[in-house]
Tab-separated table of C-alpha atoms in Angstrom:
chain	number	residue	atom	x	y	z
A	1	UNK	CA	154.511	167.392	32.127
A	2	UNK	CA	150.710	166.428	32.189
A	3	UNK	CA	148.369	169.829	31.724
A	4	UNK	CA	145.425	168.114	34.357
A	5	UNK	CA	146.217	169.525	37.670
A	6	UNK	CA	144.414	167.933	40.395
A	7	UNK	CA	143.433	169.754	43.401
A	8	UNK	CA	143.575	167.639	46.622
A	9	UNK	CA	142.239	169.066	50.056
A	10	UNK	CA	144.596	167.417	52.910
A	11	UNK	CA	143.377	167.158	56.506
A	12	UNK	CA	145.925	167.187	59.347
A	13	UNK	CA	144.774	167.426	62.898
A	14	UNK	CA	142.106	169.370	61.916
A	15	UNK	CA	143.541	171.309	59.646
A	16	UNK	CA	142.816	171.759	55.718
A	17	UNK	CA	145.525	171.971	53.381
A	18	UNK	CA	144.706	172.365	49.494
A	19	UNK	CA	146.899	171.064	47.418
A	20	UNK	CA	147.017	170.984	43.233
A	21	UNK	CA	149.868	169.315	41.510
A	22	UNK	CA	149.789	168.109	37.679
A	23	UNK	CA	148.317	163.915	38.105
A	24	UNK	CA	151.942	162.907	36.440
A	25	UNK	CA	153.832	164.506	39.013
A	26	UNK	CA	155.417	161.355	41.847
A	27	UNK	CA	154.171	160.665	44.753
A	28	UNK	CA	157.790	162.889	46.105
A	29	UNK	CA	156.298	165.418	44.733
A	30	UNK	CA	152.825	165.600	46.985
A	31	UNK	CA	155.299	164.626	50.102
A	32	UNK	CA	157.451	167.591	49.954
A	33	UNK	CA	154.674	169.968	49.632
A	34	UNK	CA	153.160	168.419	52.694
A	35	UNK	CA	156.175	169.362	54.508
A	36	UNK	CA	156.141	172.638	53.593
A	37	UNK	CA	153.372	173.068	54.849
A	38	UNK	CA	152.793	170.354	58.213
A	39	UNK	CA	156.857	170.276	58.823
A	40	UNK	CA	156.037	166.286	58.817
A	41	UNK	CA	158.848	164.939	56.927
A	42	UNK	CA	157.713	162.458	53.676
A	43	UNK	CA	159.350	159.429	55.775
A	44	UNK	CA	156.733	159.986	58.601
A	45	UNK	CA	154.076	161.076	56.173
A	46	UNK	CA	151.096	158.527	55.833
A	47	UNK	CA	148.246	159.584	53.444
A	48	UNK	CA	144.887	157.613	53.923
A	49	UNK	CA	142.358	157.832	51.303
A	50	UNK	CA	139.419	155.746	50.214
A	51	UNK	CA	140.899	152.973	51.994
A	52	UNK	CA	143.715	153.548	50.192
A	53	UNK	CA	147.018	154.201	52.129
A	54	UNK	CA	150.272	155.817	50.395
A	55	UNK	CA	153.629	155.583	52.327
A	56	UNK	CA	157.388	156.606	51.470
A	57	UNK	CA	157.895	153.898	49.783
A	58	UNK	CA	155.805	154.416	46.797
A	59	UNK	CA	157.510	158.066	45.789
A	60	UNK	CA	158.051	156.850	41.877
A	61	UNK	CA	154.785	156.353	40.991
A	62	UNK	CA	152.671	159.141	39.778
A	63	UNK	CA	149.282	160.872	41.727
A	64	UNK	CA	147.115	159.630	39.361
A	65	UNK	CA	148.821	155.860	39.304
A	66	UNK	CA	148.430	155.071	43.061
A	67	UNK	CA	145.011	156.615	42.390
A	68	UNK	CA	144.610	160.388	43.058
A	69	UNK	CA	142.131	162.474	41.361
A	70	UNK	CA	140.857	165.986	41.644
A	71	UNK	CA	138.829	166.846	44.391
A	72	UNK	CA	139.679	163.479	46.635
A	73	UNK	CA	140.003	164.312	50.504
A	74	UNK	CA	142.847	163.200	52.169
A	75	UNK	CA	143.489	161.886	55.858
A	76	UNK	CA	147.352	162.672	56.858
A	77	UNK	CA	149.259	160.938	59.848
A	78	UNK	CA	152.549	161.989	60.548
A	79	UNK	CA	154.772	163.798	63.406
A	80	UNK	CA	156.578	166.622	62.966
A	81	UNK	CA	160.121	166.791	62.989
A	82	UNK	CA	160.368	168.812	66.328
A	83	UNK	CA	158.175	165.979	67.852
A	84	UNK	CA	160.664	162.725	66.320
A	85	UNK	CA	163.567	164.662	68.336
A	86	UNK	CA	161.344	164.409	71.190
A	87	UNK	CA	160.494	161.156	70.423
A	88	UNK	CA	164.124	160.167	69.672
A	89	UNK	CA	165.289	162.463	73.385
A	90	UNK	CA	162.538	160.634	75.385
A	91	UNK	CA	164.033	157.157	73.830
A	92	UNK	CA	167.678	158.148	75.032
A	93	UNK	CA	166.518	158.362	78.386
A	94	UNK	CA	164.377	155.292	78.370
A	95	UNK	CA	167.472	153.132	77.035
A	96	UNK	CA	169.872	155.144	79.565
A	97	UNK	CA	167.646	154.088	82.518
A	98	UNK	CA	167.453	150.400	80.673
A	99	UNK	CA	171.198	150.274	80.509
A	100	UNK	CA	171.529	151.304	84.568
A	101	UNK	CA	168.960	148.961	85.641
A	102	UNK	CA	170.411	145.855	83.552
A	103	UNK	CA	174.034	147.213	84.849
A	104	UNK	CA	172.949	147.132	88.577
A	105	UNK	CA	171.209	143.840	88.087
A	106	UNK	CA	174.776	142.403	87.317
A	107	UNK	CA	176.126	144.023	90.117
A	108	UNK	CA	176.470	141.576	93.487
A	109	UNK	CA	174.688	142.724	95.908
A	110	UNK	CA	174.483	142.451	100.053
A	111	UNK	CA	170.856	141.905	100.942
A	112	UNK	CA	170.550	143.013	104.557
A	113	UNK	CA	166.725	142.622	104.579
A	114	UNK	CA	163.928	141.033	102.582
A	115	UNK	CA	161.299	144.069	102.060
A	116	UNK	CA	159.312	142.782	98.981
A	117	UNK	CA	160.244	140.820	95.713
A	118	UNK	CA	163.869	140.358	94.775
A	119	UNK	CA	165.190	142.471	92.070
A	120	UNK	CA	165.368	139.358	89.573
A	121	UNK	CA	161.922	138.871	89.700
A	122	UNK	CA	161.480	142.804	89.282
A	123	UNK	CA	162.896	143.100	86.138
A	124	UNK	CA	161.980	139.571	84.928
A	125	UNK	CA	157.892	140.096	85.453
A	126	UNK	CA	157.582	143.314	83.744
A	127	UNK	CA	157.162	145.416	79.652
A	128	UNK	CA	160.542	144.503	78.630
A	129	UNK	CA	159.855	147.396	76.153
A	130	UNK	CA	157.378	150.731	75.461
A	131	UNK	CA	157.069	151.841	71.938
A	132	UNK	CA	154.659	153.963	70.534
A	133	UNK	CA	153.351	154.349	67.188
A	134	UNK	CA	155.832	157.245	65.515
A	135	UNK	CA	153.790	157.723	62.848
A	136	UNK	CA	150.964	159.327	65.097
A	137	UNK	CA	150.456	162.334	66.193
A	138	UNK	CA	152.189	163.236	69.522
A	139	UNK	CA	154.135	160.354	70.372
A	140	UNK	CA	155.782	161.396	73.641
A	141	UNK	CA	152.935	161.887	75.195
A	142	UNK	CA	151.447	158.416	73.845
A	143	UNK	CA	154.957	157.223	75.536
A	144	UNK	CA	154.240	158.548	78.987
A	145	UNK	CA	150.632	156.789	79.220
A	146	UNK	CA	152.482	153.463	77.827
A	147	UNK	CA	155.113	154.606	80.844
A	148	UNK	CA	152.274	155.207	83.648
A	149	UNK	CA	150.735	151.997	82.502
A	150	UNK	CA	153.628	150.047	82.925
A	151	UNK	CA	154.517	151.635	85.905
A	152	UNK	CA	151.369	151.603	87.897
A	153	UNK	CA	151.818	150.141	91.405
A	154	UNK	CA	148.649	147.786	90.991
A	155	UNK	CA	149.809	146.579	87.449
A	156	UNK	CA	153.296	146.100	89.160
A	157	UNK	CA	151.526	143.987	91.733
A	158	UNK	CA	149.208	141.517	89.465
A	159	UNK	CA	152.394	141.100	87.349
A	160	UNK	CA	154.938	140.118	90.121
A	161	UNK	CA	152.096	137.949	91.609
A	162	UNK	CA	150.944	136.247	88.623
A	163	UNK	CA	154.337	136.177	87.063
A	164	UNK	CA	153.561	138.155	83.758
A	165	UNK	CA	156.141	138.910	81.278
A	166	UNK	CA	155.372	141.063	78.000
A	167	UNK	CA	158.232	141.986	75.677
A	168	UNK	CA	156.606	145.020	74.468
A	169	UNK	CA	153.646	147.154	75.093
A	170	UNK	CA	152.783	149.423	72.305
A	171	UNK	CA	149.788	151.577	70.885
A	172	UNK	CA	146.674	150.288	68.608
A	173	UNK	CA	145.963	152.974	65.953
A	174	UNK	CA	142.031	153.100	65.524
A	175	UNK	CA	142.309	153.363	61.546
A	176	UNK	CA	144.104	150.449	61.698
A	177	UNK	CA	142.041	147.799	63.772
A	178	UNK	CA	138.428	149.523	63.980
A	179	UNK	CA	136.365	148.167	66.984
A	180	UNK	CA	139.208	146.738	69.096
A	181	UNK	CA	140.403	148.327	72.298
A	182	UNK	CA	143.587	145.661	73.092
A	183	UNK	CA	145.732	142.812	71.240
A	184	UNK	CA	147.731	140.307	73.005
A	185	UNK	CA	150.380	138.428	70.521
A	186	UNK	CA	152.297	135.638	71.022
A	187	UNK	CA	151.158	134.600	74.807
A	188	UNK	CA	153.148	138.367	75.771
A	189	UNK	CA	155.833	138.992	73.421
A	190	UNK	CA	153.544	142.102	72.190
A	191	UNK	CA	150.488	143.919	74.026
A	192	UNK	CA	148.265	146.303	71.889
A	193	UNK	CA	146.492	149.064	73.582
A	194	UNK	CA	144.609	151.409	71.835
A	195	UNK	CA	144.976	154.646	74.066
A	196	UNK	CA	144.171	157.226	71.037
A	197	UNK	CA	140.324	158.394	70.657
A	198	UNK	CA	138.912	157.624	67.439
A	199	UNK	CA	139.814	161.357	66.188
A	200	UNK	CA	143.088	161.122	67.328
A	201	UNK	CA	142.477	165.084	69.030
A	202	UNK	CA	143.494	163.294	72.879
A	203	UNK	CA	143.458	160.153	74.725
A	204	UNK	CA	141.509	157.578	76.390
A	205	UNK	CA	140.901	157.919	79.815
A	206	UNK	CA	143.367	156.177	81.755
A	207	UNK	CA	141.440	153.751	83.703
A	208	UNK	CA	139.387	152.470	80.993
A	209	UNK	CA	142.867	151.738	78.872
A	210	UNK	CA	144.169	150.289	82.338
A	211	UNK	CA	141.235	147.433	82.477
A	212	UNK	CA	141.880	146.622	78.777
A	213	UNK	CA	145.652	145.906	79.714
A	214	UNK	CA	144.415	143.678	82.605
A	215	UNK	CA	142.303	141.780	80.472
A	216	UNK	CA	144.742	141.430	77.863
A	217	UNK	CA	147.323	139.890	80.295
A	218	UNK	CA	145.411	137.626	81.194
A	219	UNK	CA	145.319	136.125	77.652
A	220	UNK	CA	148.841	135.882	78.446
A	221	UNK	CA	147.651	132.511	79.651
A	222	UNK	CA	144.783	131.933	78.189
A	223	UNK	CA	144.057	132.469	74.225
A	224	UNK	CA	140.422	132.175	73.819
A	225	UNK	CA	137.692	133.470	75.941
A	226	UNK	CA	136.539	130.324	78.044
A	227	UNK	CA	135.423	129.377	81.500
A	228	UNK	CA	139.656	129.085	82.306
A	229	UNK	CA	140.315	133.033	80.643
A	230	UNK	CA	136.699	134.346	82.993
A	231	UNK	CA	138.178	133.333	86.026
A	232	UNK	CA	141.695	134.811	85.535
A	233	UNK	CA	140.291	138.019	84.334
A	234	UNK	CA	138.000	138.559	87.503
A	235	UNK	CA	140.801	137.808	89.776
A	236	UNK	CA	143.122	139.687	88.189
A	237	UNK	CA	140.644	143.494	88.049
A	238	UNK	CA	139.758	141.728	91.745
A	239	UNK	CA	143.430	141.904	93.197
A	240	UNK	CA	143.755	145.446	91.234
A	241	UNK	CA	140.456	146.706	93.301
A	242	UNK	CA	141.929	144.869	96.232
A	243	UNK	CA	145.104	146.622	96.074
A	244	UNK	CA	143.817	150.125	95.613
A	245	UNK	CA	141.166	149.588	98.135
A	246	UNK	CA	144.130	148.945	100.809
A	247	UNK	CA	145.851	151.804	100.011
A	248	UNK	CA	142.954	154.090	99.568
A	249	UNK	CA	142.267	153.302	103.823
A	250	UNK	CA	145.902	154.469	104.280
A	251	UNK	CA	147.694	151.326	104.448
A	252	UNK	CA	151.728	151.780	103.683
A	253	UNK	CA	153.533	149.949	101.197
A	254	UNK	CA	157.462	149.944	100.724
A	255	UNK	CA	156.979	151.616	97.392
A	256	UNK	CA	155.380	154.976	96.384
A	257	UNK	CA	151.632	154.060	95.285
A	258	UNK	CA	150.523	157.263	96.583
A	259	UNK	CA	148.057	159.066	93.699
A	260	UNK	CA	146.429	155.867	92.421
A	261	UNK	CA	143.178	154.919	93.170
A	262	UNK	CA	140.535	156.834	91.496
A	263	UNK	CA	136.990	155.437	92.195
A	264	UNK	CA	135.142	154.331	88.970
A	265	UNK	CA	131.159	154.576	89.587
A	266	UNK	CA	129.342	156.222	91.880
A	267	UNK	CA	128.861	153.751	94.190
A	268	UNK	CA	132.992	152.701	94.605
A	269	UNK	CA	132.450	156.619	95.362
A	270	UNK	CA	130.179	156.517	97.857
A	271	UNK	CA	131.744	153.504	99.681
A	272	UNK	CA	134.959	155.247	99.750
A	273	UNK	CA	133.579	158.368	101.690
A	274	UNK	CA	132.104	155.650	104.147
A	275	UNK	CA	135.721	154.261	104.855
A	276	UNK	CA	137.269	157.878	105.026
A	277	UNK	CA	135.157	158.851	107.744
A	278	UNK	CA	131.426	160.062	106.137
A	279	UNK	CA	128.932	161.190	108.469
A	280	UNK	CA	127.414	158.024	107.580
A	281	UNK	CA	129.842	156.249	108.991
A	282	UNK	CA	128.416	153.830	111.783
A	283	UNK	CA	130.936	153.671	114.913
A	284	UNK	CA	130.419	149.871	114.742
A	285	UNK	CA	132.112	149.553	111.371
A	286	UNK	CA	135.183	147.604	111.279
A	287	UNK	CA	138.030	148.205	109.033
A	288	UNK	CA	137.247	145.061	106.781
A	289	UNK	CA	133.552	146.210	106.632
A	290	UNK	CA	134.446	149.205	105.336
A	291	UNK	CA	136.799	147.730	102.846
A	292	UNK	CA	134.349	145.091	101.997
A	293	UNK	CA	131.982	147.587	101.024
A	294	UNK	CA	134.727	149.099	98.610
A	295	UNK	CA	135.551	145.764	96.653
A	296	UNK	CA	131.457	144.885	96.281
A	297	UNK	CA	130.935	147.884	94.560
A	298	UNK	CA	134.399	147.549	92.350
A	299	UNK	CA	133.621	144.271	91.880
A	300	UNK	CA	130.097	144.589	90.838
A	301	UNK	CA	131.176	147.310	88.213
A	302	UNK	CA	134.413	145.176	86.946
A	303	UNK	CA	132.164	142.112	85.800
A	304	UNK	CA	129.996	144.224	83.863
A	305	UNK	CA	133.169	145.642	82.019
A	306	UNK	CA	134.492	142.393	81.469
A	307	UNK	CA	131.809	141.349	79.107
A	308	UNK	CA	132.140	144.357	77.260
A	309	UNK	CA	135.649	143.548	76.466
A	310	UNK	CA	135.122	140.920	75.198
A	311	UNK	CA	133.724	142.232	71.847
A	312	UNK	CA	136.512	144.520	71.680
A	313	UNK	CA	139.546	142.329	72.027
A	314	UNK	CA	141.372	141.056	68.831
A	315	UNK	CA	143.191	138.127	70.971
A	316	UNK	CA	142.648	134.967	69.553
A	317	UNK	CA	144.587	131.605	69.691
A	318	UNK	CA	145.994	132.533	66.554
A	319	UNK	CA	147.425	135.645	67.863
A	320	UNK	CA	148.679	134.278	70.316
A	321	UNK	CA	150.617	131.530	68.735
A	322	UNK	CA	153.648	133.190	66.770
């Protein structure tokens, strides 16, 4: 055994942990310490260093042969193991509710009454599958925003109208793809959203992650960002603004979109207090005037936003051709 220890100060979510091993010891070594201390097991250990990465798969090598030396700060990603049996719980009950739905879809049914789109083209235009990074921190609560994404009434909506299909919708780690906010590969077989903040210490807020997705579905049709991609893209955050407008005045739907809408800027703010009865209010206001002024100011915000994702989306035609 090597006499050169090397002292190693490991950062987990905030945390320091020092380390000092001899530099000959493996890589196995350095894991199970880590657990010790983190209760991350060495399979869901990832160790980031001067753009260096060391996984499970490299435990018979040495510390100083994958390139470990004294001092050198370390960046570790990993779940515990109390979170993977949440993880692995959580994806129980996904594939239980997977197995009912695909079970009743086999199932003849008597249709008495027409009340909205047919169960086929329910579970057709849909995310075939959530998945979240498990090598993250947290990842049942990264799977409940994939869930409330992919179960938002207005997302719903654009999909069933617009006939969208993604296989999977999964999480973009920021260490991983720096500067982009959303992925689309393969036309829809996967969507990448990054819903982490940069310090992985929370998450994005929801609405911003929610206009990423809508701009990466519509590269489900279109791979580059032309004229053709524009137009898709401002009808489809239209129709979402549309939708939640409607059900912001109190129209009912046949399904439970109660808890949506959330007004984005101050003026979608303002117009909303106009249509829920503002002392501003004039008496001569029809409904659509008072919706109108909802989906100008939406609208107006939405194309500004689009731009901006545009710098932040990794979706090329490449990407999209598997």
């Amino acid at each position: 055994m090597s006499d050169t220890n090397i002292s190693l100060e490991v950062v987990f979510r905030g945390d320091t942990h020092r380390v000092s091993l001899p530099s000959d010891e493996p890589v196995s070594s350095l894991h199970a310490r880590l657990e010790e201390l983190t209760q991350v097991p060495p399979s869901a250990q990832k160790l980031l260093f001067r753009g260096k990465k060391i996984g499970a798969s490299q435990e018979g090598v040495t510390l100083a042969q994958v390139g470990l030396r004294d001092g050198i700060k370390v960046q570790m990603l990993g779940s515990t193991a109390q979170e993977l049996d949440a993880l692995h719980s959580t994806e129980s009950e996904y594939h239980k509710k997977e197995r009912i739905l695909r079970e009743r879809a086999l199932k003849p049914q008597v249709k008495l009454r027409s009340t909205g789109s047919s169960s086929t083209s329910a579970l057709q235009y849909r995310f075939h599958k959530l998945e979240p990074l498990d090598h993250l921190p947290d990842p049942p609560t990264a799977l409940a925003c994939l869930s409330k994404l992919a179960d938002d009434p207005a997302i719903r909506h654009i999909m069933q109208q617009h006939k969208f299909s993604v296989g999977l919708l999964t999480e973009l780690a920021p260490h991983e793809s720096p500067g982009l906010l959303g992925l689309n590969v393969g036309a829809g077989q996967v969507i990448k959203l990054r819903i982490r903040t940069d310090a992985y210490d929370g998450f994005r807020p929801y609405l911003e992650v929610r206009r990423v997705l809508c701009h990466e579905l519509a590269h489900n049709f279109w791979s580059e960002h032309d004229d053709n991609f524009k137009e898709l893209n401002s009808r489809l955050n239209r129709e979402v603004a549309e939708f939640e407008a409607v059900q912001a005045h109190g129209t009912h739907y046949l399904v439970d979109v109660r808890g949506t809408y959330q007004p984005s800027s101050n003026e979608e703010g303002e117009a909303l207090v106009h249509v829920l009865g503002g002392t501003n209010t004039p008496l001569t206001d029809s409904i659509e005037d008072r919706r109108r002024r909802i989906l100008e100011a939406a609208i107006s915000r939405l194309k500004k936003q689009e731009e901006e994702l545009e710098h932040s989306c990794g979706t090329t035609k490449s990407s999209n051709i598997m």
